[in-house]
């Protein structure tokens, strides 16, 4: 599945592919902070074409640590027959929203996926941008083939943990470790529960292969710590168990484990434990892939929204972004073709609703922010991507470009259908809204609110920026640096926006733009349906139709 994989164009399904999991750790990183240590985060990029690098994902940020072991892993597709170039960048994060703009660069390492796979564990020095050593810093990549798509769903709490803080209670978190030939390997780290000796952690999932290699009788280790901002976390206690033991114990009520601090036990007479960890739920479930949902009958509904605001320029002028040159090209058409040609493979009827916004339309010549470009409100569908392109070209001379640039109306419009799909309680429908725009959003607060609401629906939003405008607002909506929040502070349930500036791909093949634009969609589809506990629909049963009138 190339959208979350490496090296294959677009969303095409490769003939042969193996999923591999990459686990990252670093040592002896540069210390960029004066009164504390660096707060590292690792970003993975793949080389899509020539000089173009596409971000695949990021690890979590680890506070005050020069030797981080990241809990979050990268799962990507390995193609034996292809050279897949990877770049790992490590940054010292100085902002709450994890923005790379405000971060200090700690070093990078480039290699191929084949080099990692052949080594199994690859350690290399981190380099500065000029290819000189970034101090003594190194990065280690461990790889494992993902052959088991089961995950273990945990619901865990604790009681009477040791008090480690002088002025308050402990701030506990858990680490889960897998036993390997070379020692214990970190499999998962929970969030920190502040100031609580009886914490309840949010439910979480760990791939069974990461936890115990799929062997329920294999010993695993759980450690409990009191979090400190300094990075020197206080050890509370630990225990060893197996998935089999947890499941057997939790069948009756809840599995309870004594958290033991061996040093404290040796020194203190009558020592019992440093608290009890309670496993309220431990369930092994199958984790479905994007292809499981698609092959199981899930329909990807592709909706297009085109910016007809005045800042684009008069379509009759060669300087206009809407000007169609003698070769039948402009950036709007290029974006429609690049993304549409890929995603149309996942829409069975290949009928695409296409809308415009920001123009005055006949006959009343009032500004409209969600009009069908074929001017047929009862049937806004275009036959194939060719139909969308044709309708766009016919629409241009019939409207008056105006403004402002409002995104919220079209997002809310599509969200209505996402809400209707949710009522079916099946994983049969998912919506992808492609917005092609040239300028700055004028209804940012309303747009943020609309996106936060849409994050609870089976919906993704792709924004392609054309022209040379300042797109910092679009990058803010992308929320790669932290969860997007509405103006009232409500956080999005998940990241559903992907922004790509077209100018970065002007001299690249169309499939390179498509790959970058669609890179996050498969993960967004899977994460949504997984969160909703929805399995792929039965391939023998057609999904219930939505009402007409997108």
mmCIF file of C-alpha atoms in Angstrom, residues 38 92 111 165 289:
data_model
loop_
_atom_site.group_PDB
_atom_site.id
_atom_site.type_symbol
_atom_site.label_atom_id
_atom_site.label_comp_id
_atom_site.label_asym_id
_atom_site.label_seq_id
_atom_site.Cartn_x
_atom_site.Cartn_y
_atom_site.Cartn_z
ATOM 1 C CA UNK A 38 17.612 18.444 24.743
ATOM 2 C CA UNK A 92 15.336 19.311 19.929
ATOM 3 C CA UNK A 111 20.219 5.257 4.286
ATOM 4 C CA UNK A 165 7.684 13.507 45.151
ATOM 5 C CA UNK A 289 -5.238 -2.727 7.382
#
